[in-house]
Short mmCIF file of C-alpha atoms in Angstrom, two decimals:
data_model
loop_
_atom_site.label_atom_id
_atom_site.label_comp_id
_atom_site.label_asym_id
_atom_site.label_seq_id
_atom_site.Cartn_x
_atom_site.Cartn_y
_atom_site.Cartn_z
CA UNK A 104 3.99 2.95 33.39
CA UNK A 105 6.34 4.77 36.21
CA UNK A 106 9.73 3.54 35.78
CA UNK A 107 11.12 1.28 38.13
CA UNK A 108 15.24 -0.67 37.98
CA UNK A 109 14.77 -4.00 40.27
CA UNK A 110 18.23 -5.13 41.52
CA UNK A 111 18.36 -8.86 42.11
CA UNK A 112 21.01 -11.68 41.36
CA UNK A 113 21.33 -13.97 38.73
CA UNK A 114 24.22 -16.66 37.64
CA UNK A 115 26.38 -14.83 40.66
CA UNK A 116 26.09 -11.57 38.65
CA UNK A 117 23.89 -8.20 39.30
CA UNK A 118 21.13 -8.54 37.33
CA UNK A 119 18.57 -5.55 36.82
CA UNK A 120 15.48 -5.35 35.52
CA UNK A 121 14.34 -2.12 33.83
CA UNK A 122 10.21 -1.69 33.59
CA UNK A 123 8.08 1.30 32.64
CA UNK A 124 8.40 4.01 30.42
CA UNK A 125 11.69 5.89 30.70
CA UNK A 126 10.94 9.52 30.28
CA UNK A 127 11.22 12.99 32.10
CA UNK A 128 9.35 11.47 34.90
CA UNK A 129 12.15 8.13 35.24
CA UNK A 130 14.39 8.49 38.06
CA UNK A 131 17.46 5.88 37.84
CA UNK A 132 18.57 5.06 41.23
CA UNK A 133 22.26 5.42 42.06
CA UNK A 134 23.77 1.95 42.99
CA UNK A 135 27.37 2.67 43.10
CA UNK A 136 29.78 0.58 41.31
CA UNK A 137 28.27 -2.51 40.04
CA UNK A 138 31.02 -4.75 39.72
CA UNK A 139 32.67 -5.91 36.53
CA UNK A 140 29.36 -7.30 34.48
CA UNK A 141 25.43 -7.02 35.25
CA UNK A 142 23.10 -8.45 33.50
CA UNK A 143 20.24 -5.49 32.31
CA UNK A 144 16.62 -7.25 31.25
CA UNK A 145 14.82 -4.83 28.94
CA UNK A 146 11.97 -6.76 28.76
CA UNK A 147 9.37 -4.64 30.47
CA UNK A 148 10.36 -1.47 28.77
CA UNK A 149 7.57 0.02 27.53
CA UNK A 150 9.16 3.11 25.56
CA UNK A 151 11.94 5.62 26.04
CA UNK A 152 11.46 9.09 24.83
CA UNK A 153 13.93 11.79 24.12
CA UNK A 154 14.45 12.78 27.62
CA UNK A 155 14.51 9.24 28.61
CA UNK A 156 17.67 8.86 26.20
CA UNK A 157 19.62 11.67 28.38
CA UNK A 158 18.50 9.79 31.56
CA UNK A 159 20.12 6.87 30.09
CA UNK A 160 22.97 7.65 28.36
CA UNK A 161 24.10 9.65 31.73
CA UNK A 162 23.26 6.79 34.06
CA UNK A 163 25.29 4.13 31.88
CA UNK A 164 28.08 6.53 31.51
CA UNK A 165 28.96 6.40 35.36
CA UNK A 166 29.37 2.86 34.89
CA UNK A 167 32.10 3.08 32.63
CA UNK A 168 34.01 -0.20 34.03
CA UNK A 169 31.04 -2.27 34.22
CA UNK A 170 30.34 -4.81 31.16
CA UNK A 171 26.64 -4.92 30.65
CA UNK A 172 24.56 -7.74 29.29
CA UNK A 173 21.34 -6.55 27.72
CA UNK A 174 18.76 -8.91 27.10
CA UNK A 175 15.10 -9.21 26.18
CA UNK A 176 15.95 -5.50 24.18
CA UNK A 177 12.20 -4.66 23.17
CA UNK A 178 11.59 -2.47 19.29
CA UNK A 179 11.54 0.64 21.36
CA UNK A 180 14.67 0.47 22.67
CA UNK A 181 16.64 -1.19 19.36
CA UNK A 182 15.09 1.36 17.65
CA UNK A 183 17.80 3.77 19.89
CA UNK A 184 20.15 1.71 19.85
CA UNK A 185 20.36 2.22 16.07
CA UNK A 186 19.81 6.09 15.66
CA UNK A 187 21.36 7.25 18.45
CA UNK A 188 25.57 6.47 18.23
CA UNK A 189 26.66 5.42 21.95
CA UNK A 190 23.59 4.74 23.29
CA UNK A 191 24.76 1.26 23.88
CA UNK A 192 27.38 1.92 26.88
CA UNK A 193 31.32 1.19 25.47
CA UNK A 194 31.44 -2.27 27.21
CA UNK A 195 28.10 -3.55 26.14
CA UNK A 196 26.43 -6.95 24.70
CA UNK A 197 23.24 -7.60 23.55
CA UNK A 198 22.46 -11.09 24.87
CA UNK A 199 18.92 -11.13 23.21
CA UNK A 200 16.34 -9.46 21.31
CA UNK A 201 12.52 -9.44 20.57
CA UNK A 202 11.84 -9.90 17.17
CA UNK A 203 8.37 -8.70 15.53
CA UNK A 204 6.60 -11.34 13.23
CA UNK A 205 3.91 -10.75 11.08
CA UNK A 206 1.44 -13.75 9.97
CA UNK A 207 -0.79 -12.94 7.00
CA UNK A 208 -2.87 -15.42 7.29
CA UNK A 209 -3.88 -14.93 10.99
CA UNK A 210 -3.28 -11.32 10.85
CA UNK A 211 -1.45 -11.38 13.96
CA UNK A 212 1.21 -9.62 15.11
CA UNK A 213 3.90 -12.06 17.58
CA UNK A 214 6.80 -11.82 18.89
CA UNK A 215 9.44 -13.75 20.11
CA UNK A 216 12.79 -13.45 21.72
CA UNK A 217 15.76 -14.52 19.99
CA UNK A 218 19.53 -14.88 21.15
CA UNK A 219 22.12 -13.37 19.53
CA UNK A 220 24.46 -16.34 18.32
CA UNK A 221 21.40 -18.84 18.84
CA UNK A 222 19.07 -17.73 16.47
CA UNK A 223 20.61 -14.08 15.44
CA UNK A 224 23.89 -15.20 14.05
CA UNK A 225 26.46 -12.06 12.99
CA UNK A 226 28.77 -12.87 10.11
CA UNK A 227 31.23 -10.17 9.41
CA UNK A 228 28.55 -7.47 7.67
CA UNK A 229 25.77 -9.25 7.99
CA UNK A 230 23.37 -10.73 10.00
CA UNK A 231 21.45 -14.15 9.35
CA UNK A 232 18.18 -15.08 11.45
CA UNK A 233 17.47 -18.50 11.95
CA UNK A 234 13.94 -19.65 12.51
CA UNK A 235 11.23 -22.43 12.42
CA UNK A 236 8.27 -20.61 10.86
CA UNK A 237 6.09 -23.55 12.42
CA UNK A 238 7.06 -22.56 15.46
CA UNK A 239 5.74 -18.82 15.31
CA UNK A 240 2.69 -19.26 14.94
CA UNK A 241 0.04 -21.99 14.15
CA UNK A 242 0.67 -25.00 11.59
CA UNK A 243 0.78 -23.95 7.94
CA UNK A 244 1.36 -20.21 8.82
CA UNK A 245 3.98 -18.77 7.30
CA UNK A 246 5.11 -15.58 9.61
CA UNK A 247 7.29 -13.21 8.47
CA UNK A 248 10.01 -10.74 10.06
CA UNK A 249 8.12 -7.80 10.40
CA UNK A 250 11.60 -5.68 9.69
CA UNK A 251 14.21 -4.55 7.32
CA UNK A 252 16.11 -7.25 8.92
CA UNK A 253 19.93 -5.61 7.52
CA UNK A 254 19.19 -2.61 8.76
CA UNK A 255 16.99 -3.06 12.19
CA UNK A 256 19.72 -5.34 13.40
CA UNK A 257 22.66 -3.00 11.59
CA UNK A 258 23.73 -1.67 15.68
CA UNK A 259 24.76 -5.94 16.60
CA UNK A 260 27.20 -5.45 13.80
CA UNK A 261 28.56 -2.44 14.84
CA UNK A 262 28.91 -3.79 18.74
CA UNK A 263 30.32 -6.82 17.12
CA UNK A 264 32.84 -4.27 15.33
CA UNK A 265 33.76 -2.99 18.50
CA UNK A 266 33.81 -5.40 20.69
CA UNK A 267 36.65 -6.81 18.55
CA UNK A 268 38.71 -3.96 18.26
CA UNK A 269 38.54 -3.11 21.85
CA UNK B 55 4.90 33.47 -1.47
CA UNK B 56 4.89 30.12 -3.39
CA UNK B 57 6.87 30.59 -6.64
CA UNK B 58 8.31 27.04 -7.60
CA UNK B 59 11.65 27.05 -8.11
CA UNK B 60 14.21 24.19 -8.76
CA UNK B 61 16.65 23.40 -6.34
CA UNK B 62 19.57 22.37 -9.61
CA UNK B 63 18.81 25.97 -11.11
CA UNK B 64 18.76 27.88 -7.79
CA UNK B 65 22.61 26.28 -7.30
CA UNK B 66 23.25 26.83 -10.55
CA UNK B 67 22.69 30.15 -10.73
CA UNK B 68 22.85 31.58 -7.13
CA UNK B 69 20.59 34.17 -7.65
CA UNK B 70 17.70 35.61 -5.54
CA UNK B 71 16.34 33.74 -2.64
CA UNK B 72 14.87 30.83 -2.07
CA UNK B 73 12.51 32.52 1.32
CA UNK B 74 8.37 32.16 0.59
CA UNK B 75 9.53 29.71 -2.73
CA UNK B 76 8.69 25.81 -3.38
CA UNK B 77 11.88 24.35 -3.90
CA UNK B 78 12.15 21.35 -5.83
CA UNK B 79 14.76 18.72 -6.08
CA UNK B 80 15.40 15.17 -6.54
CA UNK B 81 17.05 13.19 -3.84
CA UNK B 82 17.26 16.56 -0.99
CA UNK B 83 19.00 14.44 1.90
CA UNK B 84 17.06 14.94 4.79
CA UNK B 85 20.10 17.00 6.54
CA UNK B 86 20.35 19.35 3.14
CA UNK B 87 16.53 20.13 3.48
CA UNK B 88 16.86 21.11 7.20
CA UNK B 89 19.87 23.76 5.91
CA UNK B 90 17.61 25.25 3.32
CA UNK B 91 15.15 25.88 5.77
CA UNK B 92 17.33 27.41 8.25
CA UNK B 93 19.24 29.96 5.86
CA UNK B 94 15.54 31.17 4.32
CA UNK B 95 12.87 32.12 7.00
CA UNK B 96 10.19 30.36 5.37
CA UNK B 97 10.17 27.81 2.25
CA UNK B 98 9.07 24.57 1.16
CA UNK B 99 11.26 21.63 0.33
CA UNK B 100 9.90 18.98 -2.00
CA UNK B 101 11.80 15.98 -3.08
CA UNK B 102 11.04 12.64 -4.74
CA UNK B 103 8.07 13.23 -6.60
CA UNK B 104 5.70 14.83 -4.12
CA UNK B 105 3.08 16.84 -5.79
CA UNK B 106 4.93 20.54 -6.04
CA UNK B 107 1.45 22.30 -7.36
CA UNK B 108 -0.04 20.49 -3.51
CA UNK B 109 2.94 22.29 -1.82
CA UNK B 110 2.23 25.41 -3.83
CA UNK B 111 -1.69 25.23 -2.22
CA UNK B 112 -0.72 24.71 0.84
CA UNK B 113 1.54 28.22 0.78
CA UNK B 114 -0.88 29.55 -0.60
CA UNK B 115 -3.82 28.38 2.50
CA UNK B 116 -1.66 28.15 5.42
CA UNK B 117 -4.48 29.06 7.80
CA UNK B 118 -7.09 26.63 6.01
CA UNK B 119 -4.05 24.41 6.07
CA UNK B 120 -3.74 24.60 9.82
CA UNK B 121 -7.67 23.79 10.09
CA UNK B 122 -8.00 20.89 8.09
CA UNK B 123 -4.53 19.21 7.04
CA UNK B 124 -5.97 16.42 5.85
CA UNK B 125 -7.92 17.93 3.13
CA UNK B 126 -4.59 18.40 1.58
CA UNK B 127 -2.24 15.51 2.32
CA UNK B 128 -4.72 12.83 2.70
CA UNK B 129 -6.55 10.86 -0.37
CA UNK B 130 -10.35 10.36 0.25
CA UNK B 131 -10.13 6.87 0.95
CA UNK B 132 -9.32 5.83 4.85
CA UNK B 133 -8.74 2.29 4.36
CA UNK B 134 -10.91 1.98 7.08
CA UNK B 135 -9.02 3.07 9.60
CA UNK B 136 -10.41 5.84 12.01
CA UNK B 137 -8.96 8.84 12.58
CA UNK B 138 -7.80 9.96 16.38
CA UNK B 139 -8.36 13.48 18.22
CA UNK B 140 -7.59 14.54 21.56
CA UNK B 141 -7.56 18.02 23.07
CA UNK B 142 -5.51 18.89 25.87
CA UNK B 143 -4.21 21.67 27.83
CA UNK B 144 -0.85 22.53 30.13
CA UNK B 145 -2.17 20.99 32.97
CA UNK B 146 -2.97 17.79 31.46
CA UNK B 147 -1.97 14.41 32.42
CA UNK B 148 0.83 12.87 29.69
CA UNK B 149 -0.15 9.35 30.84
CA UNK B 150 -3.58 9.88 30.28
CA UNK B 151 -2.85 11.26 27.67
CA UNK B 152 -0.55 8.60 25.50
CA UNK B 153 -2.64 5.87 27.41
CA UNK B 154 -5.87 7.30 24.92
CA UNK B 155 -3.19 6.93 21.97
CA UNK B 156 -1.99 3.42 22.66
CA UNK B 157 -5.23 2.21 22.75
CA UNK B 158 -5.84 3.79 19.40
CA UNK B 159 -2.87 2.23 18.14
CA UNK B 160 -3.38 -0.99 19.11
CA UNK B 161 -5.10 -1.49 15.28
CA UNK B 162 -2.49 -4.12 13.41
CA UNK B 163 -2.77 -1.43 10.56
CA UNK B 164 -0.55 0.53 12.28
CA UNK B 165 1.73 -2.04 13.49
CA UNK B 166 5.00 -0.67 11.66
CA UNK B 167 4.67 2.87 12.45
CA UNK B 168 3.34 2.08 16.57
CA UNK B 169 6.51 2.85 18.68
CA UNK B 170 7.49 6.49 15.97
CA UNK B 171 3.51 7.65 16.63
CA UNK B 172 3.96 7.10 20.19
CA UNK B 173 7.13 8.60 20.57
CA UNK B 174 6.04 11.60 18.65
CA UNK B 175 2.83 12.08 20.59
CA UNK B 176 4.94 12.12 23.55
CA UNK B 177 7.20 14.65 22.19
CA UNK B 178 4.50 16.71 20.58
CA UNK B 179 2.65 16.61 23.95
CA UNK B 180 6.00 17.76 26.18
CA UNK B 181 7.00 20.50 23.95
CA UNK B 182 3.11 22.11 22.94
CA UNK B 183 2.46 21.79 27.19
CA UNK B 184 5.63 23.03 28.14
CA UNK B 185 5.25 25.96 26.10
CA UNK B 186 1.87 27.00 26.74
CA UNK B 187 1.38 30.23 28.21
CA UNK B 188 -1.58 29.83 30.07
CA UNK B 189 -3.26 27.14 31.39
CA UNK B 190 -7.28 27.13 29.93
CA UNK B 191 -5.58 27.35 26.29
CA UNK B 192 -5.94 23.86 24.23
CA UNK B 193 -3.69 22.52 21.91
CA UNK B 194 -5.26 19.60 19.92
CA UNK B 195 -3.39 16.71 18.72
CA UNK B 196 -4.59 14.27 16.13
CA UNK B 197 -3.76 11.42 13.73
CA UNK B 198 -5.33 10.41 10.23
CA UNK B 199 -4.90 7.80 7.17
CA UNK B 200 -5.65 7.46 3.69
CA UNK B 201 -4.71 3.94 2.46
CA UNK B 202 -0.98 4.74 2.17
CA UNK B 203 -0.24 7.38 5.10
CA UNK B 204 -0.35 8.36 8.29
CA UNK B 205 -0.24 12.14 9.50
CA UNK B 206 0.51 12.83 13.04
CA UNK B 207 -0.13 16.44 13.68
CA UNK B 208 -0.42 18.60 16.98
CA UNK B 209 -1.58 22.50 16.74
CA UNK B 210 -2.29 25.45 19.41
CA UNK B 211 -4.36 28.52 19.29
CA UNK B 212 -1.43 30.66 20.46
CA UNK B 213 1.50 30.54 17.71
CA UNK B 214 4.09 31.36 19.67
CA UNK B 215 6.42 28.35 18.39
CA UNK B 216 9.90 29.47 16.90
CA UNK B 217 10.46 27.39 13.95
CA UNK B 218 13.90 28.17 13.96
CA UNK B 219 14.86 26.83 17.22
CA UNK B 220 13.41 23.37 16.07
CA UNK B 221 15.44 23.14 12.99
CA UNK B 222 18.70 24.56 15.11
CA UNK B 223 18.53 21.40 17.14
CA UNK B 224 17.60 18.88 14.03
CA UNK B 225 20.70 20.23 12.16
CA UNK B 226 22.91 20.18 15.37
CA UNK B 227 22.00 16.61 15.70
CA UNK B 228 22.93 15.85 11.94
CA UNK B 229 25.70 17.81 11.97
CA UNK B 230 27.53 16.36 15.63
CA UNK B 231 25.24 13.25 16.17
CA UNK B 232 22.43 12.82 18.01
CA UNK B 233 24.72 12.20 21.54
CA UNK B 234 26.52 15.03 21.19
CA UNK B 235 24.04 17.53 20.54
CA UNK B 236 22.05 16.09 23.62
CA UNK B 237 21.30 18.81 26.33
CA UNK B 238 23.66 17.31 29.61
CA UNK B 239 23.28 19.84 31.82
CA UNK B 240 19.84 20.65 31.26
CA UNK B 241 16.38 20.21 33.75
CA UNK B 242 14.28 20.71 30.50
CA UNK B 243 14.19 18.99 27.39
CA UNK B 244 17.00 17.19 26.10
CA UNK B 245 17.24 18.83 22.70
CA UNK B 246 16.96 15.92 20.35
CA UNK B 247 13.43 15.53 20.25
CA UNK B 248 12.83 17.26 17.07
CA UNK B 249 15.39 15.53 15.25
CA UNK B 250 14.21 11.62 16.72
CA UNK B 251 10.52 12.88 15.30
CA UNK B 252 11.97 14.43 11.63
CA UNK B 253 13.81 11.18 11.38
CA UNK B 254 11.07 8.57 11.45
CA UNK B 255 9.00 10.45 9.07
CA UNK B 256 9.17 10.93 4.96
CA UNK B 257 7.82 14.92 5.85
CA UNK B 258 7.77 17.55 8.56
CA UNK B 259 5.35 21.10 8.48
CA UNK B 260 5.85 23.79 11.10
CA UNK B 261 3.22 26.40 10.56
CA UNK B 262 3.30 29.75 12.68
CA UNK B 263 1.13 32.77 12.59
CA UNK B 264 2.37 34.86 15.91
CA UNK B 265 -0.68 35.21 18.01
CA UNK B 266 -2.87 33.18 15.75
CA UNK B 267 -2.15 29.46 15.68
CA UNK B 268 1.30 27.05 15.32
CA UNK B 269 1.34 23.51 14.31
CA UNK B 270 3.38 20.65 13.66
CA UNK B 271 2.69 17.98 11.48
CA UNK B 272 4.63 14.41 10.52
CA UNK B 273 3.58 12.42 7.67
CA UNK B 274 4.74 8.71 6.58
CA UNK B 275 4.12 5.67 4.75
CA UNK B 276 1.96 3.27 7.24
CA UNK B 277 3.72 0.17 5.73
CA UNK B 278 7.32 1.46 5.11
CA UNK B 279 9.63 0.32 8.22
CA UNK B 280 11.32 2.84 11.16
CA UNK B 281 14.79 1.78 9.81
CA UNK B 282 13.70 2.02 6.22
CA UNK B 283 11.96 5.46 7.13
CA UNK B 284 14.54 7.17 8.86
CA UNK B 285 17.24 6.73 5.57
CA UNK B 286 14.42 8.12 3.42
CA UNK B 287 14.40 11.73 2.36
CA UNK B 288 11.97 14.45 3.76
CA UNK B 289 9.76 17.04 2.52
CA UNK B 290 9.97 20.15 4.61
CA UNK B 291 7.33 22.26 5.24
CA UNK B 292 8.27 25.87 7.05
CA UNK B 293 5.44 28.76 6.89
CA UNK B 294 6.17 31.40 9.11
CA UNK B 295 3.46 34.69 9.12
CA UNK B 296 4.92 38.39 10.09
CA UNK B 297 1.95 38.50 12.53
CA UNK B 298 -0.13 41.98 13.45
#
């Protein structure tokens, strides 16, 4: 649960991978500068509390030259990125994303990670989400996006947005 | 305490005040319902279509309120789905503690409302521990469902909670955004906590008696999403007792 930020290298580029729960008790390690673009795997991110959102928003802020590449951005964390304005840093992308699926028929919960531009396409406004049902879950299941698709995925639009103006 | 009055008549008219009253109005954005709550010490905000006569009980019973919230916000029938209580005291362990709650959680009924109940444990847990004056008092926290909601409520035997500082922070946060209103230069809490927990929810209670007991209790639909949840408006609950 303790919060750990692994530095390693990937594709030439920094690449860190956050795991734990980032809270009072999450200490982000000072790296220095980072270099132009790091990669940031939010995979193993278990939850982020209010606390956790100062520690984060203060750490990302003193890497204000630094373009960062989130991927693997777990329902915790999206769930920030949508209510609190600039918690994504200014030069930010979302690479990819785990989506929550509900099958009815199994009663099972899955998830899967899609790609922004793959399978999570942005088109001005809105947002389409392309996917193989058959490929969620097992054969004849029909899973469903277990979100309000619009507005869970309303903070890509708004990076999108800014990216474009910037 | 607990005259009903109607939010559209109260503005109309301007006269009197709105402190100890059930106000009623349609549509009460969630940020408008913090502001009533913060200009009149104690009152009861009630917006689309929840039962005002149930608000009027509940000002009338804060105590019996306190003991047994589910009597009151709850319908009879659980869906099946078992109810959660865990006592703790200053000294506890949080990771313990929200490891008891994750396992509870782990049920697929409460698969849309998961990460808000654990975030508002944890909150609930920092703020009720922090606060605690000494360290053999317990503060209980506890979640139930009927076959609709879920109520996510945390009380002490101390009531020593200042409503008013709560709201203060939820209203800075509407009013200059959640980033802004963020603590920087603080060791403590960062000062958004209240406002993350009143946003995920469809209704918020603080009860207070100094001396006697304080509580705080979040209610929501189990099946309505976060992002759908946090644009929906919220009934306010604030009952604040003189004390001895």
């Amino acid at each position: 649960m303790s919060f750990t930020i692994k530095k390693e290298e990937k594709d030439g580029k920094p690449f860190l991978i956050f795991s734990g729960a980032i809270d009072e008790e999450a200490d982000f390690p000072q790296f220095g500068p980072l270099g132009p673009e790091v990669i940031v795997d939010l995979k193993e991110v278990q939850s982020i509390n209010s606390v956790g959102i100062r520690s984060w928003l203060i750490w990302f802020t003193d890497q204000k030259e630094t373009l960062f590449i989130f991927e693997g951005c777990p329902k915790a964390v999206v769930m920030q990125m949508n209510m609190v304005e600039g918690f994504l840093p200014e030069k930010s992308k979302v690479h990819s994303m785990v989506m929550p699926f509900y099958c009815e028929k199994c009663d099972k919960e899955i998830d899967r990670l899609f790609e922004v531009g793959k399978q999570i396409l942005i088109q001005g406004e809105d947002v389409e989400v392309k996917f193989d049902a058959s490929q969620i879950c097992e054969p004849g299941c029909e899973p469903e996006l277990d979100i309000n698709k619009a507005k869970y995925l309303r903070f890509l639009v708004r990076l999108e947005q800014q990216n474009q103006a910037a | 305490m607990g005259k009903v009055i109607y939010l559209k008549d109260f503005l109309k008219n301007q006269h009197g005040t709105l402190e100890g009253k059930v106000v009623v109005g349609s549509d009460v954005r969630p940020a408008q319902a913090v502001n009533l709550a913060i200009t009149n010490r104690s009152l009861q905000v009630v917006t689309d279509g929840f039962d005002e006569s149930l608000a009027l009980k509940i000002s009338e019973n804060p105590d019996d309120f306190v003991r047994d919230p589910g009597e009151y916000l709850l319908g009879q029938d659980s869906n099946g789905i078992g109810s959660f209580q865990q006592k703790f005291f200053r000294q506890s362990k949080k990771d313990d503690f929200l490891f008891q709650i994750e396992t509870y959680l782990k049920s697929g009924q409460h698969r849309r409302v998961r990460d808000d109940i654990y975030l508002i444990a944890d909150e609930l847990f920092t703020n009720f521990a922090k606060s605690s004056a000494e360290d053999s008092k317990t503060m209980v926290f506890g979640i139930e469902n009927d076959k609709d909601t879920v109520m996510i409520y945390c009380r002490d035997q101390q009531g020593a909670l200042d409503p008013h500082i709560m709201l203060q922070s939820i209203q800075r946060c509407y009013q200059q955004g959640v980033k802004a209103s963020i603590r920087m230069d603080s060791k403590g809490g960062a000062g958004i906590g209240s406002f993350l927990m009143y946003s995920v929810s469809t209704g918020m209670a603080i009860i207070v008696e100094p001396g006697k007991h304080s509580m705080v209790l979040l209610w929501m639909p189990r099946k309505a999403h976060h992002e759908d949840r946090v644009d929906m408006n919220k009934n306010l609950f604030v009952i604040s007792g003189k004390g001895e």
